[in-house]
mmCIF file of N, CA, C and O in Angstrom:
data_model
loop_
_atom_site.group_PDB
_atom_site.id
_atom_site.type_symbol
_atom_site.label_atom_id
_atom_site.label_comp_id
_atom_site.label_asym_id
_atom_site.label_seq_id
_atom_site.Cartn_x
_atom_site.Cartn_y
_atom_site.Cartn_z
ATOM 1 N N MET V 1 122.182 148.523 164.584
ATOM 2 C CA MET V 1 123.143 147.446 164.673
ATOM 3 C C MET V 1 123.788 147.516 166.055
ATOM 4 O O MET V 1 124.184 148.569 166.512
ATOM 5 N N SER V 2 123.908 146.391 166.685
ATOM 6 C CA SER V 2 124.455 146.363 168.042
ATOM 7 C C SER V 2 125.989 146.378 168.029
ATOM 8 O O SER V 2 126.622 146.158 166.999
ATOM 9 N N GLY V 3 126.546 146.635 169.197
ATOM 10 C CA GLY V 3 128.000 146.612 169.337
ATOM 11 C C GLY V 3 128.576 145.243 169.057
ATOM 12 O O GLY V 3 129.690 145.107 168.544
ATOM 13 N N TYR V 4 127.790 144.197 169.385
ATOM 14 C CA TYR V 4 128.242 142.825 169.120
ATOM 15 C C TYR V 4 128.415 142.611 167.620
ATOM 16 O O TYR V 4 129.399 142.036 167.176
ATOM 17 N N ASP V 5 127.450 143.078 166.815
ATOM 18 C CA ASP V 5 127.546 142.920 165.369
ATOM 19 C C ASP V 5 128.740 143.674 164.797
ATOM 20 O O ASP V 5 129.402 143.199 163.891
ATOM 21 N N LEU V 6 129.008 144.863 165.328
ATOM 22 C CA LEU V 6 130.155 145.632 164.849
ATOM 23 C C LEU V 6 131.463 144.941 165.199
ATOM 24 O O LEU V 6 132.388 144.877 164.387
ATOM 25 N N SER V 7 131.550 144.402 166.409
ATOM 26 C CA SER V 7 132.747 143.686 166.829
ATOM 27 C C SER V 7 132.948 142.428 165.990
ATOM 28 O O SER V 7 134.060 142.141 165.543
ATOM 29 N N LEU V 8 131.874 141.682 165.777
ATOM 30 C CA LEU V 8 131.958 140.472 164.964
ATOM 31 C C LEU V 8 132.280 140.823 163.514
ATOM 32 O O LEU V 8 133.072 140.138 162.862
ATOM 33 N N GLY V 9 131.708 141.909 163.022
ATOM 34 C CA GLY V 9 132.007 142.345 161.663
ATOM 35 C C GLY V 9 133.473 142.685 161.488
ATOM 36 O O GLY V 9 134.068 142.385 160.450
ATOM 37 N N ALA V 10 134.068 143.292 162.500
ATOM 38 C CA ALA V 10 135.501 143.605 162.442
ATOM 39 C C ALA V 10 136.325 142.325 162.416
ATOM 40 O O ALA V 10 137.323 142.237 161.683
ATOM 41 N N LYS V 11 135.924 141.322 163.190
ATOM 42 C CA LYS V 11 136.643 140.034 163.182
ATOM 43 C C LYS V 11 136.528 139.366 161.816
ATOM 44 O O LYS V 11 137.495 138.797 161.314
ATOM 45 N N VAL V 12 135.326 139.441 161.222
ATOM 46 C CA VAL V 12 135.121 138.839 159.900
ATOM 47 C C VAL V 12 135.998 139.532 158.864
ATOM 48 O O VAL V 12 136.653 138.871 158.049
ATOM 49 N N MET V 13 136.031 140.854 158.891
ATOM 50 C CA MET V 13 136.860 141.590 157.927
ATOM 51 C C MET V 13 138.343 141.282 158.118
ATOM 52 O O MET V 13 139.080 141.110 157.139
ATOM 53 N N ALA V 14 138.791 141.200 159.365
ATOM 54 C CA ALA V 14 140.185 140.839 159.632
ATOM 55 C C ALA V 14 140.447 139.409 159.174
ATOM 56 O O ALA V 14 141.517 139.108 158.629
ATOM 57 N N GLY V 15 139.469 138.525 159.387
ATOM 58 C CA GLY V 15 139.609 137.131 158.960
ATOM 59 C C GLY V 15 139.748 136.989 157.464
ATOM 60 O O GLY V 15 140.546 136.188 156.970
ATOM 61 N N VAL V 16 138.985 137.777 156.710
ATOM 62 C CA VAL V 16 139.085 137.758 155.249
ATOM 63 C C VAL V 16 140.473 138.209 154.819
ATOM 64 O O VAL V 16 141.124 137.568 153.987
ATOM 65 N N SER V 17 140.929 139.306 155.398
ATOM 66 C CA SER V 17 142.247 139.839 155.047
ATOM 67 C C SER V 17 143.356 138.850 155.387
ATOM 68 O O SER V 17 144.261 138.610 154.579
ATOM 69 N N ASN V 18 143.287 138.266 156.578
ATOM 70 C CA ASN V 18 144.312 137.303 156.994
ATOM 71 C C ASN V 18 144.318 136.076 156.093
ATOM 72 O O ASN V 18 145.378 135.556 155.740
ATOM 73 N N TRP V 19 143.127 135.596 155.721
ATOM 74 C CA TRP V 19 143.041 134.405 154.881
ATOM 75 C C TRP V 19 143.625 134.686 153.500
ATOM 76 O O TRP V 19 144.344 133.863 152.939
ATOM 77 N N GLN V 20 143.336 135.851 152.946
ATOM 78 C CA GLN V 20 143.846 136.188 151.619
ATOM 79 C C GLN V 20 145.363 136.375 151.625
ATOM 80 O O GLN V 20 146.020 136.077 150.632
ATOM 81 N N ASP V 21 145.916 136.850 152.735
ATOM 82 C CA ASP V 21 147.355 137.090 152.819
ATOM 83 C C ASP V 21 148.159 135.867 153.248
ATOM 84 O O ASP V 21 149.383 135.879 153.153
ATOM 85 N N ALA V 22 147.476 134.822 153.712
ATOM 86 C CA ALA V 22 148.173 133.641 154.244
ATOM 87 C C ALA V 22 148.794 132.827 153.113
ATOM 88 O O ALA V 22 148.240 132.712 152.021
ATOM 89 N N GLY V 23 149.935 132.270 153.405
ATOM 90 C CA GLY V 23 150.586 131.361 152.463
ATOM 91 C C GLY V 23 149.991 129.962 152.573
ATOM 92 O O GLY V 23 149.107 129.694 153.387
ATOM 93 N N LEU V 24 150.499 129.058 151.764
ATOM 94 C CA LEU V 24 149.974 127.700 151.719
ATOM 95 C C LEU V 24 150.132 126.983 153.060
ATOM 96 O O LEU V 24 149.186 126.368 153.561
ATOM 97 N N LEU V 25 151.302 127.061 153.654
ATOM 98 C CA LEU V 25 151.528 126.360 154.921
ATOM 99 C C LEU V 25 150.683 126.935 156.050
ATOM 100 O O LEU V 25 150.147 126.195 156.874
ATOM 101 N N THR V 26 150.540 128.244 156.080
ATOM 102 C CA THR V 26 149.698 128.876 157.097
ATOM 103 C C THR V 26 148.243 128.469 156.903
ATOM 104 O O THR V 26 147.543 128.159 157.869
ATOM 105 N N SER V 27 147.772 128.449 155.666
ATOM 106 C CA SER V 27 146.394 128.039 155.381
ATOM 107 C C SER V 27 146.134 126.611 155.841
ATOM 108 O O SER V 27 145.093 126.322 156.437
ATOM 109 N N LEU V 28 147.069 125.730 155.574
ATOM 110 C CA LEU V 28 146.918 124.340 156.019
ATOM 111 C C LEU V 28 146.909 124.234 157.537
ATOM 112 O O LEU V 28 146.108 123.495 158.115
ATOM 113 N N ALA V 29 147.776 124.978 158.202
ATOM 114 C CA ALA V 29 147.818 124.966 159.668
ATOM 115 C C ALA V 29 146.509 125.496 160.247
ATOM 116 O O ALA V 29 145.986 124.950 161.224
ATOM 117 N N VAL V 30 145.971 126.543 159.642
ATOM 118 C CA VAL V 30 144.694 127.108 160.114
ATOM 119 C C VAL V 30 143.588 126.068 159.992
ATOM 120 O O VAL V 30 142.807 125.867 160.930
ATOM 121 N N LEU V 31 143.507 125.417 158.848
ATOM 122 C CA LEU V 31 142.446 124.431 158.631
ATOM 123 C C LEU V 31 142.593 123.203 159.524
ATOM 124 O O LEU V 31 141.606 122.661 160.008
ATOM 125 N N LEU V 32 143.817 122.771 159.750
ATOM 126 C CA LEU V 32 144.034 121.548 160.524
ATOM 127 C C LEU V 32 144.067 121.778 162.033
ATOM 128 O O LEU V 32 143.588 120.937 162.798
ATOM 129 N N PHE V 33 144.629 122.895 162.472
ATOM 130 C CA PHE V 33 144.875 123.085 163.896
ATOM 131 C C PHE V 33 144.177 124.297 164.505
ATOM 132 O O PHE V 33 144.251 124.498 165.719
ATOM 133 N N GLY V 34 143.537 125.119 163.689
ATOM 134 C CA GLY V 34 142.910 126.334 164.193
ATOM 135 C C GLY V 34 141.678 126.047 165.048
ATOM 136 O O GLY V 34 140.935 125.113 164.786
ATOM 137 N N ARG V 35 141.466 126.887 166.056
ATOM 138 C CA ARG V 35 140.284 126.780 166.918
ATOM 139 C C ARG V 35 139.102 127.386 166.171
ATOM 140 O O ARG V 35 139.140 128.516 165.726
ATOM 141 N N SER V 36 138.019 126.631 166.032
ATOM 142 C CA SER V 36 136.888 127.031 165.201
ATOM 143 C C SER V 36 135.777 127.686 166.014
ATOM 144 O O SER V 36 135.469 127.254 167.122
ATOM 145 N N GLU V 37 135.185 128.739 165.441
ATOM 146 C CA GLU V 37 134.012 129.402 166.004
ATOM 147 C C GLU V 37 133.013 129.601 164.877
ATOM 148 O O GLU V 37 133.399 129.949 163.767
ATOM 149 N N GLN V 38 131.723 129.402 165.164
ATOM 150 C CA GLN V 38 130.685 129.687 164.183
ATOM 151 C C GLN V 38 129.750 130.733 164.753
ATOM 152 O O GLN V 38 129.382 130.665 165.923
ATOM 153 N N HIS V 39 129.384 131.706 163.915
ATOM 154 C CA HIS V 39 128.518 132.803 164.333
ATOM 155 C C HIS V 39 127.492 133.086 163.254
ATOM 156 O O HIS V 39 127.749 132.868 162.068
ATOM 157 N N ASP V 40 126.342 133.600 163.670
ATOM 158 C CA ASP V 40 125.366 134.149 162.732
ATOM 159 C C ASP V 40 125.591 135.649 162.672
ATOM 160 O O ASP V 40 125.567 136.330 163.697
ATOM 161 N N HIS V 41 125.829 136.162 161.476
ATOM 162 C CA HIS V 41 126.124 137.584 161.311
ATOM 163 C C HIS V 41 125.454 138.096 160.043
ATOM 164 O O HIS V 41 125.760 137.624 158.949
ATOM 165 N N LEU V 42 124.525 139.037 160.197
ATOM 166 C CA LEU V 42 123.830 139.655 159.071
ATOM 167 C C LEU V 42 123.266 138.606 158.113
ATOM 168 O O LEU V 42 123.545 138.610 156.920
ATOM 169 N N SER V 43 122.494 137.692 158.644
ATOM 170 C CA SER V 43 121.816 136.594 157.926
ATOM 171 C C SER V 43 122.801 135.678 157.188
ATOM 172 O O SER V 43 122.475 135.097 156.164
ATOM 173 N N ALA V 44 123.996 135.550 157.703
ATOM 174 C CA ALA V 44 124.985 134.613 157.155
ATOM 175 C C ALA V 44 125.608 133.840 158.307
ATOM 176 O O ALA V 44 125.741 134.342 159.416
ATOM 177 N N ARG V 45 125.958 132.595 158.040
ATOM 178 C CA ARG V 45 126.652 131.757 159.017
ATOM 179 C C ARG V 45 128.125 131.781 158.658
ATOM 180 O O ARG V 45 128.514 131.349 157.569
ATOM 181 N N VAL V 46 128.954 132.337 159.540
ATOM 182 C CA VAL V 46 130.386 132.454 159.250
ATOM 183 C C VAL V 46 131.181 131.523 160.162
ATOM 184 O O VAL V 46 130.803 131.286 161.307
ATOM 185 N N THR V 47 132.242 130.983 159.617
ATOM 186 C CA THR V 47 133.159 130.137 160.383
ATOM 187 C C THR V 47 134.505 130.842 160.441
ATOM 188 O O THR V 47 135.123 131.095 159.405
ATOM 189 N N LEU V 48 134.898 131.185 161.649
ATOM 190 C CA LEU V 48 136.204 131.787 161.893
ATOM 191 C C LEU V 48 137.086 130.751 162.565
ATOM 192 O O LEU V 48 136.636 130.013 163.431
ATOM 193 N N ARG V 49 138.317 130.679 162.156
ATOM 194 C CA ARG V 49 139.302 129.827 162.837
ATOM 195 C C ARG V 49 140.411 130.727 163.343
ATOM 196 O O ARG V 49 140.853 131.629 162.645
ATOM 197 N N TRP V 50 140.827 130.464 164.556
ATOM 198 C CA TRP V 50 141.875 131.264 165.192
ATOM 199 C C TRP V 50 143.174 130.480 165.178
ATOM 200 O O TRP V 50 143.233 129.320 165.591
ATOM 201 N N TRP V 51 144.234 131.117 164.704
ATOM 202 C CA TRP V 51 145.561 130.521 164.676
ATOM 203 C C TRP V 51 146.565 131.565 165.124
ATOM 204 O O TRP V 51 146.641 132.653 164.535
ATOM 205 N N ARG V 52 147.278 131.264 166.192
ATOM 206 C CA ARG V 52 148.288 132.163 166.758
ATOM 207 C C ARG V 52 147.735 133.553 167.048
ATOM 208 O O ARG V 52 148.367 134.565 166.760
ATOM 209 N N GLY V 53 146.513 133.591 167.589
ATOM 210 C CA GLY V 53 145.907 134.841 168.007
ATOM 211 C C GLY V 53 145.295 135.675 166.903
ATOM 212 O O GLY V 53 144.849 136.793 167.145
ATOM 213 N N GLU V 54 145.240 135.160 165.686
ATOM 214 C CA GLU V 54 144.683 135.889 164.548
ATOM 215 C C GLU V 54 143.484 135.133 163.988
ATOM 216 O O GLU V 54 143.510 133.906 163.865
ATOM 217 N N PRO V 55 142.405 135.864 163.615
ATOM 218 C CA PRO V 55 141.239 135.192 163.015
ATOM 219 C C PRO V 55 141.447 134.975 161.509
ATOM 220 O O PRO V 55 142.078 135.791 160.826
ATOM 221 N N TYR V 56 140.896 133.868 161.004
ATOM 222 C CA TYR V 56 140.892 133.562 159.584
ATOM 223 C C TYR V 56 139.483 133.137 159.220
ATOM 224 O O TYR V 56 138.924 132.246 159.858
ATOM 225 N N LEU V 57 138.899 133.750 158.203
ATOM 226 C CA LEU V 57 137.561 133.378 157.745
ATOM 227 C C LEU V 57 137.684 132.185 156.819
ATOM 228 O O LEU V 57 138.250 132.290 155.733
ATOM 229 N N THR V 58 137.159 131.034 157.248
ATOM 230 C CA THR V 58 137.296 129.816 156.461
ATOM 231 C C THR V 58 135.981 129.349 155.847
ATOM 232 O O THR V 58 135.976 128.401 155.070
ATOM 233 N N GLY V 59 134.876 129.984 156.209
ATOM 234 C CA GLY V 59 133.603 129.578 155.621
ATOM 235 C C GLY V 59 132.529 130.622 155.833
ATOM 236 O O GLY V 59 132.519 131.328 156.840
ATOM 237 N N ILE V 60 131.640 130.724 154.858
ATOM 238 C CA ILE V 60 130.487 131.616 154.960
ATOM 239 C C ILE V 60 129.344 131.009 154.170
ATOM 240 O O ILE V 60 129.538 130.517 153.058
ATOM 241 N N ARG V 61 128.170 130.978 154.788
ATOM 242 C CA ARG V 61 126.965 130.430 154.142
ATOM 243 C C ARG V 61 125.788 131.357 154.424
ATOM 244 O O ARG V 61 125.730 131.988 155.461
ATOM 245 N N GLU V 62 124.858 131.380 153.497
ATOM 246 C CA GLU V 62 123.638 132.145 153.745
ATOM 247 C C GLU V 62 122.827 131.427 154.815
ATOM 248 O O GLU V 62 122.731 130.222 154.829
ATOM 249 N N GLY V 63 122.298 132.220 155.724
ATOM 250 C CA GLY V 63 121.554 131.628 156.837
ATOM 251 C C GLY V 63 120.130 131.902 156.691
ATOM 252 O O GLY V 63 119.169 131.622 157.126
#
């Protein structure tokens, strides 16, 4: 596994944690105003949105 995959995996794990801990208003702000990134990671397509410097995992699909 490359360093890129480990770094992206850490962002995905942080994104999951942030999304689960976010309140309703934060979740809405992330979905409406967050900067979106899509990556292929371990045969999955993940969508991360960044809000106020923190990643939030908003989507995951099998690739």
